Tab-separated table of C-alpha atoms and ligand atoms in Angstrom:
chain	number	residue	atom	x	y	z
D	862	MET	CA	31.415	-36.135	-77.797
D	863	ARG	CA	34.790	-36.382	-76.236
D	864	GLU	CA	36.875	-39.410	-75.923
D	865	ILE	CA	38.686	-39.555	-72.645
D	866	PRO	CA	41.182	-42.151	-71.726
D	867	ILE	CA	39.616	-44.829	-69.440
D	868	THR	CA	42.545	-44.410	-66.851
D	869	GLU	CA	41.045	-40.671	-66.411
D	870	VAL	CA	37.877	-41.602	-65.194
D	871	VAL	CA	38.280	-45.164	-63.597
D	872	ASN	CA	38.112	-43.569	-59.880
D	873	LEU	CA	34.910	-41.663	-61.024
D	874	ILE	CA	33.109	-44.493	-62.320
D	875	THR	CA	34.016	-46.704	-59.179
D	876	ALA	CA	32.712	-43.800	-57.012
D	877	LYS	CA	29.458	-43.620	-58.927
D	878	MET	CA	28.751	-47.534	-58.696
D	879	ALA	CA	29.173	-47.254	-55.415
D	880	ASN	CA	26.719	-44.584	-54.752
D	881	GLY	CA	23.474	-45.126	-56.520
D	882	GLY	CA	24.698	-47.366	-59.699
D	883	VAL	CA	25.399	-46.984	-63.374
D	884	PHE	CA	22.950	-48.143	-66.156
D	885	LEU	CA	24.151	-51.279	-67.930
D	886	CYS	CA	22.523	-51.617	-71.558
D	887	VAL	CA	22.164	-54.860	-73.433
D	888	ALA	CA	20.419	-55.676	-76.617
D	889	ASN	CA	19.903	-58.837	-79.210
D	890	GLY	CA	18.647	-57.600	-82.335
D	891	GLU	CA	15.639	-55.607	-81.729
D	892	THR	CA	15.291	-56.820	-78.113
D	893	LYS	CA	17.058	-54.015	-75.774
D	894	ASN	CA	16.930	-53.810	-72.011
D	895	VAL	CA	18.609	-51.370	-69.251
D	896	MET	CA	19.098	-52.151	-65.572
D	897	THR	CA	21.156	-50.761	-62.754
D	898	ILE	CA	24.640	-52.363	-61.599
D	899	GLY	CA	26.490	-51.737	-58.671
D	900	TRP	CA	29.188	-54.411	-58.646
D	901	GLY	CA	31.785	-55.159	-60.702
D	902	GLY	CA	33.800	-52.497	-62.877
D	903	VAL	CA	36.695	-51.352	-64.642
D	904	ASN	CA	39.660	-53.775	-64.798
D	905	THR	CA	42.603	-55.200	-67.012
D	906	PHE	CA	42.306	-58.466	-69.011
D	907	PHE	CA	43.912	-60.167	-71.905
D	908	GLY	CA	46.469	-56.819	-72.025
D	909	ALA	CA	43.335	-54.113	-72.496
D	910	PRO	CA	41.204	-52.075	-70.558
D	911	CYS	CA	37.718	-54.193	-69.721
D	912	PHE	CA	34.628	-53.644	-67.471
D	913	LEU	CA	33.109	-56.743	-65.775
D	914	ALA	CA	29.387	-56.801	-65.524
D	915	PRO	CA	28.113	-59.355	-62.921
D	916	VAL	CA	24.452	-59.992	-63.582
D	917	ARG	CA	22.474	-62.519	-61.829
D	918	GLN	CA	20.925	-65.514	-63.581
D	919	SER	CA	16.963	-64.021	-62.532
D	920	ARG	CA	17.446	-60.852	-64.492
D	921	TYR	CA	15.824	-60.140	-67.843
D	922	SER	CA	19.173	-58.711	-69.039
D	923	TYR	CA	20.961	-61.936	-68.357
D	924	GLY	CA	19.456	-63.983	-71.083
D	925	ILE	CA	20.148	-60.926	-73.673
D	926	ILE	CA	23.387	-60.452	-72.847
D	927	ARG	CA	23.983	-64.144	-72.868
D	928	LYS	CA	22.865	-63.928	-76.685
D	929	ASN	CA	24.806	-60.928	-77.444
D	930	GLY	CA	27.599	-60.205	-75.119
D	931	ALA	CA	28.152	-56.665	-76.057
D	932	PHE	CA	27.145	-53.986	-73.750
D	933	THR	CA	27.156	-50.150	-72.844
D	934	VAL	CA	27.545	-48.469	-69.444
D	935	GLY	CA	26.173	-45.163	-69.027
D	936	VAL	CA	27.487	-43.245	-66.183
D	937	PRO	CA	25.017	-40.281	-65.009
D	938	LEU	CA	27.124	-36.927	-63.777
D	939	HIS	CA	23.806	-35.239	-62.790
D	940	ASP	CA	21.248	-36.741	-60.381
D	941	MET	CA	19.469	-39.722	-61.873
D	942	ARG	CA	18.928	-41.793	-58.731
D	943	LYS	CA	15.174	-41.988	-59.583
D	944	GLN	CA	16.065	-43.625	-63.347
D	945	LEU	CA	18.707	-45.716	-61.308
D	946	ALA	CA	16.311	-46.937	-59.185
D	947	PHE	CA	13.667	-47.540	-61.548
D	948	ALA	CA	15.877	-49.326	-63.972
D	949	GLY	CA	17.204	-51.146	-60.819
D	950	SER	CA	13.953	-52.496	-59.160
D	951	GLU	CA	11.631	-52.866	-62.525
D	952	SER	CA	12.277	-55.465	-64.983
D	953	GLY	CA	12.266	-55.567	-68.609
D	954	ARG	CA	10.192	-58.478	-68.697
D	955	ASP	CA	7.187	-55.919	-67.544
D	956	VAL	CA	7.961	-52.832	-68.568
D	957	ASP	CA	9.892	-51.178	-71.281
D	958	LYS	CA	12.327	-49.095	-69.184
D	959	PHE	CA	13.117	-46.912	-72.070
D	960	VAL	CA	9.667	-45.520	-72.370
D	961	GLY	CA	8.265	-42.872	-70.218
D	962	HIS	CA	10.975	-42.877	-67.232
D	963	GLY	CA	13.702	-40.487	-68.363
D	964	ILE	CA	15.722	-43.037	-69.733
D	965	THR	CA	16.223	-42.820	-73.572
D	966	ALA	CA	18.097	-45.477	-75.693
D	967	ALA	CA	20.389	-43.704	-78.511
D	968	SER	CA	22.685	-45.399	-80.754
D	969	ALA	CA	26.001	-46.360	-79.645
D	970	GLN	CA	29.069	-45.753	-81.691
D	971	ALA	CA	30.926	-49.175	-81.924
D	972	VAL	CA	28.453	-51.821	-80.508
D	973	ASN	CA	25.090	-52.640	-81.322
D	974	VAL	CA	23.628	-52.097	-78.097
D	975	PRO	CA	21.908	-48.836	-77.203
D	976	ILE	CA	23.502	-46.147	-74.884
D	977	VAL	CA	21.269	-44.166	-72.140
D	978	LYS	CA	21.175	-40.739	-74.065
D	979	GLU	CA	20.863	-38.924	-70.432
D	980	CYS	CA	24.049	-40.149	-69.297
D	981	GLU	CA	27.182	-37.703	-69.736
D	982	LEU	CA	29.831	-40.596	-69.637
D	983	GLN	CA	29.381	-43.528	-71.783
D	984	LEU	CA	31.579	-47.135	-71.914
D	985	GLU	CA	31.299	-49.190	-74.950
D	986	CYS	CA	32.204	-52.764	-74.530
D	987	GLU	CA	32.609	-55.655	-76.995
D	988	PRO	CA	32.515	-59.271	-75.733
D	989	GLN	CA	35.468	-61.029	-74.499
D	990	GLY	CA	33.509	-63.949	-72.733
D	991	TYR	CA	32.076	-64.521	-69.418
D	992	VAL	CA	32.535	-66.377	-66.094
D	993	GLU	CA	29.681	-68.483	-64.565
D	994	GLN	CA	30.248	-67.967	-60.466
D	995	LYS	CA	29.504	-71.251	-58.694
D	996	ALA	CA	28.019	-71.356	-55.036
D	997	ASP	CA	30.636	-73.830	-54.008
D	998	MET	CA	33.772	-71.705	-55.080
D	999	MET	CA	32.479	-68.783	-52.793
D	1000	ILE	CA	33.581	-68.782	-48.661
D	1001	PRO	CA	30.697	-69.783	-46.840
D	1002	GLU	CA	30.141	-66.285	-45.393
D	1003	ILE	CA	29.552	-64.770	-48.996
D	1004	ARG	CA	27.471	-67.720	-50.173
D	1005	ASP	CA	25.210	-67.569	-47.450
D	1006	ARG	CA	24.910	-63.908	-47.302
D	1007	VAL	CA	25.093	-63.363	-50.838
D	1008	TYR	CA	23.809	-66.301	-52.612
D	1009	ALA	CA	21.403	-67.834	-50.188
D	1010	ASP	CA	18.705	-68.179	-52.855
D	1011	GLY	CA	20.978	-69.676	-55.441
D	1012	ASP	CA	20.271	-66.616	-57.876
D	1013	MET	CA	24.158	-66.714	-58.794
D	1014	HIS	CA	26.001	-64.003	-60.976
D	1015	THR	CA	27.463	-64.224	-64.140
D	1016	PHE	CA	30.382	-62.253	-65.039
D	1017	PHE	CA	30.331	-60.623	-68.234
D	1018	LEU	CA	33.513	-59.264	-69.303
D	1019	GLY	CA	33.698	-56.551	-72.083
D	1020	LYS	CA	36.714	-55.122	-73.653
D	1021	ILE	CA	36.284	-51.107	-73.303
D	1022	VAL	CA	36.421	-50.022	-76.978
D	1023	ARG	CA	35.022	-46.471	-76.461
D	1024	CYS	CA	34.946	-44.138	-73.450
D	1025	TYR	CA	33.490	-40.719	-73.978
D	1026	TYR	CA	32.036	-38.012	-72.440
D	1027	THR	CA	28.597	-36.795	-74.150
D	1028	GLU	CA	29.009	-33.175	-74.214
B	1459	FMN	C1	22.118	-49.449	-56.915
B	1459	FMN	C2	21.808	-50.833	-57.494
B	1459	FMN	C3	22.648	-51.817	-57.904
B	1459	FMN	C4	22.472	-53.053	-58.626
B	1459	FMN	N1	23.495	-53.811	-58.776
B	1459	FMN	C5	23.207	-55.163	-59.683
B	1459	FMN	C6	24.239	-55.662	-59.836
B	1459	FMN	O1	25.611	-55.439	-59.839
B	1459	FMN	N2	24.001	-56.942	-60.803
B	1459	FMN	C7	22.675	-57.810	-60.870
B	1459	FMN	O2	22.422	-58.544	-61.323
B	1459	FMN	N3	21.758	-56.944	-60.388
B	1459	FMN	C8	22.016	-55.670	-59.764
B	1459	FMN	N4	20.833	-54.676	-59.541
B	1459	FMN	C9	19.295	-55.130	-59.584
B	1459	FMN	C10	18.713	-55.067	-60.855
B	1459	FMN	O3	19.273	-53.673	-61.522
B	1459	FMN	C11	17.452	-55.093	-60.971
B	1459	FMN	O4	17.245	-56.353	-60.116
B	1459	FMN	C12	16.667	-54.967	-62.284
B	1459	FMN	O5	15.293	-54.858	-61.964
B	1459	FMN	C13	16.882	-56.178	-63.368
B	1459	FMN	O6	16.285	-55.805	-64.590
B	1459	FMN	P1	15.931	-56.753	-65.813
B	1459	FMN	O7	15.198	-58.103	-64.902
B	1459	FMN	O8	15.310	-55.892	-66.439
B	1459	FMN	O9	17.306	-57.149	-66.285
B	1459	FMN	C14	21.176	-53.530	-59.129
B	1459	FMN	C15	19.900	-52.708	-58.490
B	1459	FMN	C16	20.357	-51.637	-58.080
B	1459	FMN	C17	19.407	-50.576	-57.358
């Protein structure tokens, strides 16, 4: 485990998010889940480095992260396209994504949410709050193209309290 300043890996994380995505882990008590995200990312809020995780309200993860706003972000530095596609298409409502698909839950250091063990780069985030996106606040082009079905994102904001390479 090696801590790394977030400023040194922002571009790497941004590139991974744009190319296959990263893993977002959420948990509330015994209930845990993982999904793939490609939007959002590292930013600064309230004087600290944060991660913004946009989760649509239809996701199983949404109900969990609304109850416990902490989350982790797993950034694979080897090829996990298959696992990212799986976590990004199947729902935790129907299947335990941590079982039998090469996505292993392991303990985080600072938050009560698992990390994806296979990922070489990890972010652990403490809840700062969330913002519900409203359709009528979006320009018509975005509203019609991205939210035609009304399945809005909520932006979950987490303060990055740990950033480290697992090996
Ligand atoms: C590359 C990729 C990026 C994605 N990005 C997001 C995202 O930023 N926000 C979101 O709500 N869903 C995103 N998804 C879709 C969710 O990962 C997908 O709906 C998933 O099955 C939700 O899982 P859950 O129902 O277990 O929460 C993405 C999927 C893929 C494959």
